[in-house]
Short mmCIF file of C-alpha atoms and ligand atoms in Angstrom, two decimals:
data_model
loop_
_atom_site.label_atom_id
_atom_site.label_comp_id
_atom_site.label_asym_id
_atom_site.label_seq_id
_atom_site.Cartn_x
_atom_site.Cartn_y
_atom_site.Cartn_z
CA MET A 1 -4.95 11.70 -3.36
CA THR A 2 -1.23 11.61 -3.80
CA ASN A 3 0.64 13.69 -6.31
CA CYS A 4 4.25 13.23 -7.16
CA SER A 5 5.75 14.49 -10.43
CA SER A 6 9.23 14.21 -11.76
CA GLN A 7 10.75 15.50 -14.99
CA LEU A 8 13.63 14.48 -17.11
CA PRO A 9 14.59 16.82 -20.03
CA HIS A 10 14.91 14.73 -23.16
CA PRO A 11 18.22 15.44 -24.83
CA ASN A 12 16.64 15.74 -28.33
CA SER A 13 13.83 18.10 -27.42
CA ALA A 14 11.41 17.90 -30.34
CA PRO A 15 10.70 20.63 -32.85
CA ILE A 16 6.98 21.68 -32.88
CA ASP A 17 6.19 20.21 -36.34
CA THR A 18 6.71 16.65 -35.24
CA MET A 19 4.25 16.95 -32.43
CA SER A 20 1.45 15.60 -34.66
CA ASN A 21 2.88 11.97 -33.89
CA LEU A 22 2.44 12.44 -30.24
CA THR A 23 -1.14 11.48 -30.04
CA GLU A 24 -2.58 9.93 -26.87
CA SER A 25 -2.92 6.57 -28.55
CA ALA A 26 0.70 6.62 -29.71
CA ILE A 27 1.94 7.45 -26.25
CA LEU A 28 -0.35 4.85 -24.63
CA ASP A 29 0.75 2.34 -27.19
CA CYS A 30 4.47 2.94 -26.32
CA LEU A 31 3.56 2.34 -22.56
CA LYS A 32 1.31 -0.60 -22.96
CA ASP A 33 3.97 -3.30 -21.99
CA ILE A 34 5.31 -1.62 -18.95
CA ASN A 35 4.77 -3.83 -15.95
CA ASP A 36 3.71 -2.63 -12.61
CA PRO A 37 6.86 -3.28 -10.52
CA GLU A 38 4.91 -4.56 -7.59
CA ILE A 39 2.16 -6.61 -9.16
CA GLY A 40 4.14 -7.73 -12.19
CA ARG A 41 1.43 -7.14 -14.80
CA PRO A 42 1.13 -4.36 -17.45
CA LEU A 43 -0.02 -1.00 -15.99
CA SER A 44 -2.52 -0.81 -18.82
CA GLU A 45 -4.12 -4.15 -18.02
CA LEU A 46 -4.42 -3.23 -14.28
CA GLY A 47 -6.22 -0.03 -15.31
CA MET A 48 -3.49 2.11 -13.78
CA LEU A 49 -2.54 3.92 -16.94
CA LYS A 50 -5.25 6.53 -16.93
CA ARG A 51 -4.24 9.21 -19.45
CA ALA A 52 -1.29 10.40 -21.53
CA ALA A 53 -1.12 13.77 -23.37
CA ALA A 54 1.41 15.77 -25.22
CA ASN A 55 1.66 19.55 -24.61
CA ASP A 56 2.33 22.14 -27.34
CA ASP A 57 5.98 22.18 -26.43
CA GLY A 58 6.26 18.34 -26.96
CA SER A 59 6.49 17.66 -23.16
CA ILE A 60 4.33 14.73 -22.02
CA ASN A 61 2.11 14.11 -19.07
CA VAL A 62 1.24 10.62 -18.01
CA ASP A 63 -1.38 10.02 -15.26
CA ILE A 64 -1.01 6.87 -13.17
CA ASP A 65 -3.70 5.71 -10.70
CA LEU A 66 -2.15 3.54 -8.01
CA PRO A 67 -4.24 0.82 -6.35
CA THR A 68 -3.10 1.98 -2.84
CA HIS A 69 -1.67 5.10 -1.29
CA ALA A 70 0.90 2.94 0.37
CA TYR A 71 2.56 2.08 -2.93
CA PRO A 72 6.35 1.74 -2.85
CA GLY A 73 7.10 1.67 -6.56
CA ARG A 74 6.49 5.30 -7.79
CA GLU A 75 10.02 6.01 -8.83
CA ARG A 76 10.34 2.67 -10.71
CA ILE A 77 7.26 3.41 -12.59
CA THR A 78 8.31 6.97 -13.46
CA ASP A 79 11.80 5.64 -14.69
CA ALA A 80 10.16 2.93 -16.87
CA ILE A 81 7.77 5.38 -18.43
CA GLN A 82 10.45 7.99 -19.07
CA SER A 83 12.74 5.31 -20.65
CA ALA A 84 10.05 3.93 -22.86
CA ILE A 85 9.09 7.36 -24.17
CA SER A 86 12.69 8.37 -24.76
CA ALA A 87 13.26 5.12 -26.65
CA LYS A 88 10.14 4.89 -28.72
CA LEU A 89 9.07 8.51 -29.23
CA PRO A 90 12.32 10.45 -29.73
CA GLU A 91 10.41 13.57 -30.81
CA ALA A 92 8.91 13.81 -27.27
CA GLY A 93 10.13 16.30 -24.77
CA ALA A 94 10.32 16.00 -21.07
CA THR A 95 7.98 13.49 -19.47
CA SER A 96 6.29 14.00 -16.20
CA VAL A 97 4.29 11.31 -14.38
CA ASN A 98 1.51 12.27 -12.10
CA PHE A 99 0.29 9.88 -9.50
CA THR A 100 -3.09 9.54 -7.90
CA ALA A 101 -4.32 6.65 -5.68
CA THR A 102 -7.68 4.88 -5.68
CA VAL A 103 -7.65 2.05 -3.18
CA GLN A 104 -8.78 -1.15 -4.65
CA GLY A 105 -11.21 -3.26 -2.65
CA VAL A 106 -14.17 -5.56 -3.12
CA ASP A 107 -17.13 -4.55 -1.12
CA SER A 108 -15.81 -6.00 2.17
CA GLY A 109 -18.97 -5.39 4.14
CA GLY A 110 -21.55 -5.15 1.43
CA LYS A 111 -23.78 -7.74 3.10
CA ILE A 112 -24.10 -5.71 6.29
CA GLY A 113 -23.99 -2.35 4.60
CA LEU A 114 -20.56 -1.50 5.64
CA GLN A 115 -18.89 0.90 3.08
CA VAL A 116 -15.33 -0.32 3.61
CA LYS A 117 -13.12 -1.36 0.78
CA ASN A 118 -10.88 -3.67 2.71
CA VAL A 119 -11.20 -5.18 6.10
CA ILE A 120 -7.98 -6.60 7.55
CA ALA A 121 -7.83 -8.70 10.66
CA VAL A 122 -4.71 -8.85 12.76
CA GLY A 123 -4.24 -12.10 14.62
CA SER A 124 -1.69 -14.56 15.96
CA GLY A 125 -1.42 -18.13 17.32
CA LYS A 126 -0.73 -16.83 20.82
CA GLY A 127 -1.07 -13.93 23.13
CA GLY A 128 1.25 -11.00 23.87
CA VAL A 129 3.19 -11.12 20.51
CA GLY A 130 2.18 -7.54 19.57
CA LYS A 131 -1.13 -7.98 17.70
CA SER A 132 -2.67 -4.76 19.13
CA THR A 133 0.57 -2.76 18.70
CA THR A 134 0.76 -4.02 15.00
CA ALA A 135 -2.96 -3.31 14.36
CA ALA A 136 -2.58 0.24 15.64
CA SER A 137 0.60 0.71 13.65
CA LEU A 138 -1.06 -0.49 10.47
CA ALA A 139 -3.90 1.93 10.99
CA TYR A 140 -1.59 4.93 11.55
CA GLY A 141 0.69 3.82 8.73
CA LEU A 142 -2.07 3.47 6.17
CA LYS A 143 -3.40 6.87 7.23
CA HIS A 144 0.04 8.27 6.97
CA PHE A 145 0.11 7.35 3.34
CA GLY A 146 -3.29 9.15 2.79
CA ALA A 147 -5.87 6.39 3.13
CA LYS A 148 -9.24 6.69 5.13
CA VAL A 149 -8.80 4.28 7.98
CA GLY A 150 -10.76 2.85 10.87
CA LEU A 151 -9.46 0.63 13.74
CA MET A 152 -11.71 -1.72 15.57
CA ASP A 153 -10.89 -3.54 18.71
CA ALA A 154 -12.39 -7.03 18.60
CA ASP A 155 -10.64 -7.96 21.80
CA VAL A 156 -13.63 -7.62 24.03
CA TYR A 157 -11.96 -9.37 26.98
CA GLY A 158 -8.83 -7.25 27.10
CA PRO A 159 -9.36 -4.13 24.95
CA SER A 160 -6.17 -2.31 24.41
CA ILE A 161 -6.62 -0.03 21.40
CA PRO A 162 -7.95 3.00 23.39
CA HIS A 163 -4.96 2.86 25.70
CA LEU A 164 -2.42 2.26 22.97
CA VAL A 165 -3.51 5.24 20.89
CA GLY A 166 -4.29 7.49 23.90
CA ALA A 167 -7.98 7.88 22.96
CA LYS A 168 -10.71 8.58 25.40
CA GLY A 169 -14.41 9.28 25.21
CA GLU A 170 -17.69 7.52 25.10
CA PRO A 171 -19.24 6.94 21.66
CA ASN A 172 -22.46 8.84 21.03
CA ILE A 173 -25.57 7.02 19.99
CA GLU A 174 -27.67 8.83 17.44
CA GLU A 175 -31.21 8.02 16.79
CA ARG A 176 -32.22 8.26 13.17
CA GLN A 177 -35.45 7.82 11.18
CA THR A 178 -35.37 5.56 8.22
CA SER A 179 -37.29 6.37 5.08
CA GLN A 180 -39.88 3.75 6.30
CA GLY A 181 -40.37 5.72 9.46
CA HIS A 182 -38.42 3.33 11.74
CA THR A 183 -36.11 4.68 14.39
CA ILE A 184 -32.57 3.20 14.26
CA SER A 185 -29.60 3.71 16.61
CA ARG A 186 -26.29 4.42 15.09
CA ILE A 187 -23.04 4.38 17.08
CA GLN A 188 -20.66 7.20 16.35
CA PRO A 189 -17.06 5.95 16.43
CA ILE A 190 -14.45 7.89 18.34
CA GLU A 191 -12.45 10.14 16.00
CA HIS A 192 -8.81 10.36 17.01
CA ASP A 193 -5.73 11.50 15.13
CA GLY A 194 -7.81 11.23 11.85
CA LEU A 195 -8.77 7.54 12.58
CA LYS A 196 -12.20 6.26 13.37
CA LEU A 197 -12.02 3.94 16.44
CA MET A 198 -14.33 1.57 18.16
CA SER A 199 -13.61 -0.56 21.19
CA ILE A 200 -15.54 -1.95 24.15
CA GLY A 201 -12.90 -0.13 26.17
CA PHE A 202 -14.79 3.18 25.40
CA MET A 203 -17.85 1.72 27.12
CA ILE A 204 -16.47 0.08 30.28
CA GLN A 205 -14.21 1.20 33.06
CA GLU A 206 -10.51 0.30 32.41
CA ASP A 207 -10.46 -1.95 35.46
CA GLN A 208 -13.84 -3.69 34.71
CA ALA A 209 -13.69 -7.29 33.68
CA VAL A 210 -16.44 -8.44 31.28
CA ILE A 211 -17.65 -11.90 30.63
CA TRP A 212 -19.09 -12.43 27.17
CA ARG A 213 -20.96 -15.51 26.23
CA GLY A 214 -20.62 -16.60 22.60
CA PRO A 215 -23.89 -15.29 21.35
CA MET A 216 -23.36 -11.85 23.19
CA LEU A 217 -19.89 -11.68 21.63
CA HIS A 218 -21.27 -12.28 18.18
CA LYS A 219 -23.99 -9.61 18.81
CA LEU A 220 -21.57 -7.13 20.06
CA LEU A 221 -19.18 -7.50 17.11
CA THR A 222 -22.10 -7.32 14.70
CA GLN A 223 -23.11 -4.03 16.33
CA PHE A 224 -19.60 -2.70 16.03
CA LEU A 225 -19.58 -3.47 12.40
CA GLN A 226 -23.20 -2.90 11.34
CA ASP A 227 -24.45 -0.21 13.67
CA THR A 228 -21.33 1.95 13.79
CA ASP A 229 -21.12 4.95 11.45
CA TRP A 230 -17.81 3.96 9.98
CA GLY A 231 -18.68 6.00 6.78
CA GLU A 232 -16.56 5.22 3.64
CA LEU A 233 -13.21 3.79 4.51
CA ASP A 234 -10.35 2.43 2.40
CA TYR A 235 -9.22 0.13 5.30
CA LEU A 236 -10.79 -1.07 8.46
CA ILE A 237 -8.20 -2.82 10.77
CA ILE A 238 -9.53 -5.23 13.30
CA ASP A 239 -7.46 -6.23 16.31
CA LEU A 240 -8.25 -9.79 17.26
CA PRO A 241 -8.14 -11.32 20.76
CA PRO A 242 -5.55 -13.99 21.43
CA GLY A 243 -6.23 -17.64 20.82
CA THR A 244 -9.90 -18.19 20.03
CA GLY A 245 -11.40 -18.61 16.61
CA ASP A 246 -14.86 -17.35 17.72
CA VAL A 247 -14.28 -13.75 16.69
CA SER A 248 -12.74 -14.76 13.37
CA LEU A 249 -15.71 -17.00 12.67
CA THR A 250 -18.06 -14.16 13.40
CA LEU A 251 -16.12 -11.79 11.17
CA SER A 252 -16.05 -14.24 8.32
CA GLN A 253 -19.81 -14.66 8.58
CA LEU A 254 -20.39 -10.94 8.36
CA LEU A 255 -17.72 -9.75 6.00
CA GLY A 256 -15.67 -10.56 2.94
CA LEU A 257 -12.39 -9.77 4.56
CA ALA A 258 -9.44 -8.63 2.48
CA GLY A 259 -7.42 -10.97 4.66
CA ALA A 260 -5.65 -11.62 7.94
CA VAL A 261 -2.19 -10.52 8.96
CA VAL A 262 -0.54 -13.03 11.29
CA VAL A 263 1.88 -11.61 13.85
CA CYS A 264 4.75 -13.89 15.06
CA THR A 265 7.73 -13.42 17.27
CA PRO A 266 11.10 -14.68 15.96
CA GLN A 267 11.64 -17.83 18.08
CA LYS A 268 11.98 -21.18 16.30
CA VAL A 269 8.62 -22.12 17.79
CA ALA A 270 7.02 -19.27 15.90
CA LEU A 271 6.46 -21.85 13.22
CA LEU A 272 4.06 -23.64 15.53
CA ASP A 273 2.26 -20.44 16.38
CA ALA A 274 2.09 -19.53 12.69
CA VAL A 275 0.77 -22.96 11.78
CA LYS A 276 -1.97 -22.61 14.43
CA ALA A 277 -3.01 -19.19 13.30
CA VAL A 278 -3.00 -20.07 9.65
CA SER A 279 -5.06 -23.19 10.19
CA MET A 280 -7.56 -21.14 12.29
CA PHE A 281 -7.95 -18.57 9.52
CA ASN A 282 -8.16 -21.33 6.89
CA GLN A 283 -10.98 -23.00 8.84
CA VAL A 284 -13.02 -19.83 8.97
CA LYS A 285 -12.19 -19.03 5.27
CA ILE A 286 -10.31 -15.83 5.91
CA PRO A 287 -7.42 -15.44 3.31
CA ILE A 288 -3.96 -14.90 4.76
CA LEU A 289 -2.17 -11.80 3.63
CA GLY A 290 1.06 -12.82 5.21
CA ILE A 291 3.16 -12.97 8.39
CA ILE A 292 4.97 -10.16 10.17
CA GLU A 293 7.85 -10.80 12.51
CA ASN A 294 7.49 -8.62 15.57
CA MET A 295 10.04 -8.04 18.33
CA SER A 296 12.66 -9.12 15.89
CA GLY A 297 16.22 -9.16 17.05
CA ASP A 298 15.67 -9.46 20.76
CA ILE A 299 16.83 -12.31 23.00
CA PHE A 300 14.83 -14.72 20.86
CA GLY A 301 16.77 -13.81 17.72
CA ARG A 302 15.61 -13.02 14.22
CA GLY A 303 14.21 -14.79 11.20
CA GLY A 304 11.85 -17.41 12.66
CA ALA A 305 8.74 -15.79 11.27
CA LYS A 306 10.30 -15.59 7.78
CA GLU A 307 11.15 -19.26 7.91
CA ALA A 308 7.63 -19.98 9.03
CA ALA A 309 6.19 -17.91 6.17
CA ASP A 310 8.47 -19.67 3.65
CA GLY A 311 7.57 -23.05 5.15
CA LEU A 312 3.93 -22.33 4.81
CA SER A 313 4.22 -20.67 1.29
CA ILE A 314 2.77 -17.42 2.75
CA PRO A 315 4.14 -13.90 1.96
CA PHE A 316 6.51 -12.51 4.52
CA LEU A 317 5.40 -8.94 5.25
CA GLY A 318 8.52 -7.72 7.05
CA GLU A 319 10.01 -7.42 10.49
CA VAL A 320 9.57 -4.83 13.27
CA PRO A 321 12.46 -4.73 15.69
CA SER A 322 12.17 -5.32 19.37
CA ASP A 323 12.53 -1.74 20.53
CA ALA A 324 11.95 -0.39 24.06
CA ASP A 325 10.58 2.78 22.50
CA ILE A 326 7.74 0.88 20.81
CA ARG A 327 6.78 -0.52 24.22
CA ILE A 328 7.09 2.84 25.86
CA LYS A 329 5.14 4.59 23.25
CA GLY A 330 2.35 1.99 23.41
CA ASP A 331 2.22 2.23 27.22
CA ASP A 332 2.01 6.08 26.92
CA GLY A 333 -0.76 5.97 24.36
CA GLN A 334 1.68 7.39 21.79
CA ILE A 335 1.74 4.92 18.94
CA ALA A 336 1.31 7.86 16.57
CA ALA A 337 4.82 9.07 17.67
CA LEU A 338 6.40 5.97 16.11
CA PHE A 339 5.72 7.63 12.72
CA GLU A 340 7.67 10.81 13.50
CA THR A 341 10.52 11.20 11.12
CA ASP A 342 13.30 10.57 13.61
CA ASN A 343 11.84 7.40 15.19
CA PRO A 344 13.93 4.42 14.40
CA ALA A 345 10.85 2.15 14.16
CA ARG A 346 9.22 4.29 11.48
CA GLU A 347 10.93 2.88 8.38
CA HIS A 348 10.28 -0.66 9.49
CA LEU A 349 6.64 0.08 10.20
CA LEU A 350 6.06 1.85 6.92
CA HIS A 351 7.71 -0.96 5.01
CA VAL A 352 5.37 -3.44 6.62
CA VAL A 353 2.34 -1.18 5.84
CA GLU A 354 3.35 -1.07 2.24
CA ASN A 355 3.72 -4.79 2.03
CA VAL A 356 0.27 -5.31 3.48
CA ALA A 357 -1.32 -2.83 1.18
CA ILE A 358 0.41 -4.28 -1.89
CA GLN A 359 -0.54 -7.81 -0.90
CA ILE A 360 -4.20 -6.67 -0.85
CA ALA A 361 -3.97 -4.99 -4.15
CA LYS A 362 -2.29 -8.06 -5.55
CA SER A 363 -4.81 -10.43 -4.30
CA ILE A 364 -7.65 -8.24 -5.68
CA MET A 365 -6.07 -7.76 -9.03
CA GLU A 366 -5.07 -11.42 -9.34
CA THR A 367 -7.91 -13.52 -7.85
CA PRO A 368 -11.56 -12.91 -6.99
CA ARG A 369 -12.34 -12.33 -3.31
CA MET A 370 -13.41 -15.34 -1.21
CA PRO A 371 -17.21 -15.27 -0.69
CA THR A 372 -18.67 -14.49 2.74
CA LEU A 373 -18.93 -17.64 4.77
CA GLU A 374 -22.41 -19.05 5.30
CA ILE A 375 -23.51 -19.40 8.93
CA ILE A 376 -22.91 -22.92 10.02
N1 LIG B 1 8.27 -4.49 18.55
C1 LIG B 1 8.12 -4.34 19.87
N2 LIG B 1 9.12 -4.05 20.56
C2 LIG B 1 9.02 -3.86 21.97
N3 LIG B 1 7.87 -4.08 22.62
C3 LIG B 1 6.80 -4.43 21.87
C4 LIG B 1 6.84 -4.57 20.47
N4 LIG B 1 5.56 -4.78 20.08
C5 LIG B 1 4.79 -5.03 21.18
N5 LIG B 1 5.53 -4.67 22.23
C6 LIG B 1 5.06 -4.76 23.63
O1 LIG B 1 4.63 -6.06 23.95
C7 LIG B 1 3.58 -6.05 24.83
C8 LIG B 1 2.36 -6.83 24.15
O2 LIG B 1 2.01 -6.12 22.98
P1 LIG B 1 0.49 -6.10 22.47
O3 LIG B 1 -0.43 -5.81 23.57
O4 LIG B 1 0.41 -5.35 21.20
O5 LIG B 1 0.28 -7.69 22.16
P2 LIG B 1 -0.99 -8.54 21.81
O6 LIG B 1 -0.52 -9.66 20.95
O7 LIG B 1 -2.00 -7.66 21.37
O8 LIG B 1 -1.30 -9.07 23.29
P3 LIG B 1 -2.76 -9.85 23.70
O9 LIG B 1 -2.56 -11.21 23.16
O10 LIG B 1 -2.79 -9.73 25.15
O11 LIG B 1 -3.82 -9.11 22.99
C9 LIG B 1 3.11 -4.60 25.06
O12 LIG B 1 3.79 -4.15 26.18
C10 LIG B 1 3.76 -3.92 23.85
O13 LIG B 1 4.25 -2.56 24.09
MG1 LIG B 2 -4.04 -7.37 21.97
#
């Protein structure tokens, strides 16, 4: 829950006897055409305009429920509401806008009993571009804004999430009785820095190489999703392995994903990587949320991923600079530290997080979610 109020005294503060005009319906009517600055449709139609009330002194309270905690347009909404009330209800006093957030999502894992509003896969067309760093940053960033977040490592060949976030431990397995008297095993995710984590890295030695055959891979990922006590989450971020479409196919069979984020580096050839990743996600019917340029501004330049996004008519979700500190913090298991106020990467990362969250809210509010893929 996020609260943020602001007040502007109205120059013609109203006398008490004109208050009778300030009914809830009159106030709501005067706000009905205000567009959400991010989604571009009226707040009233989007269900974001929750309540409006006039107090005895003529001051007004408006309650807005945002579709995500990571919402960048609070001030713009406040300004638009205050301007509309001053212009159309001159008898009103100061207006304060109170924000809450209820993450929008469509039953991402309903089919397998997962209570997660939005599952986000992070992938790329090639290895080493910063998928895992981006996945961990998205998880920390969404949590920073106030959402309930899980982070699942689907890279069973080279799990890196435990190392990146500095988490250790072995997940507990709890046996439970169902109402029909059956015993079921539930895996408890590792709780770390307020995130729920699951990775094969918690179950094997760091230097242990594991060979997974296709069916085992499918089974393991199903267990990670279905048999893990994720609880109720707003977002579950899934870090994909490089290259293969196997994992994405399994995910799309099990879940109705909110979408995939494609991570690209800035080189001109990023376009080829992006095309590869986008075509892979298209094949397995996972919607694309957009492209992030990672390691922007290094020897490979800047802007290739944006060009790729434009060329493919896919949203560009922002750029994260190439920064030695991002690498060092990742190597030290300190991704969380990138969100400390003085860290130069923080603003870039938060901006990307907001764009991802808004993209999801937009896709939910504009179009119905793609159905879960039937097993081929
Ligand atoms: N923005 C950045 N600036 C500097 N270094 C970065 C940045 N993003 C990632 N790195 C570094 O690049 C390396 C690869 O990152 P990461 O492991 O996140 O990539 P990946 O795409 O998940 O790799 P893989 O394909 O092997 O899973 C790591 O050493 C990481 O610290
Ligand atoms: Mg990785």
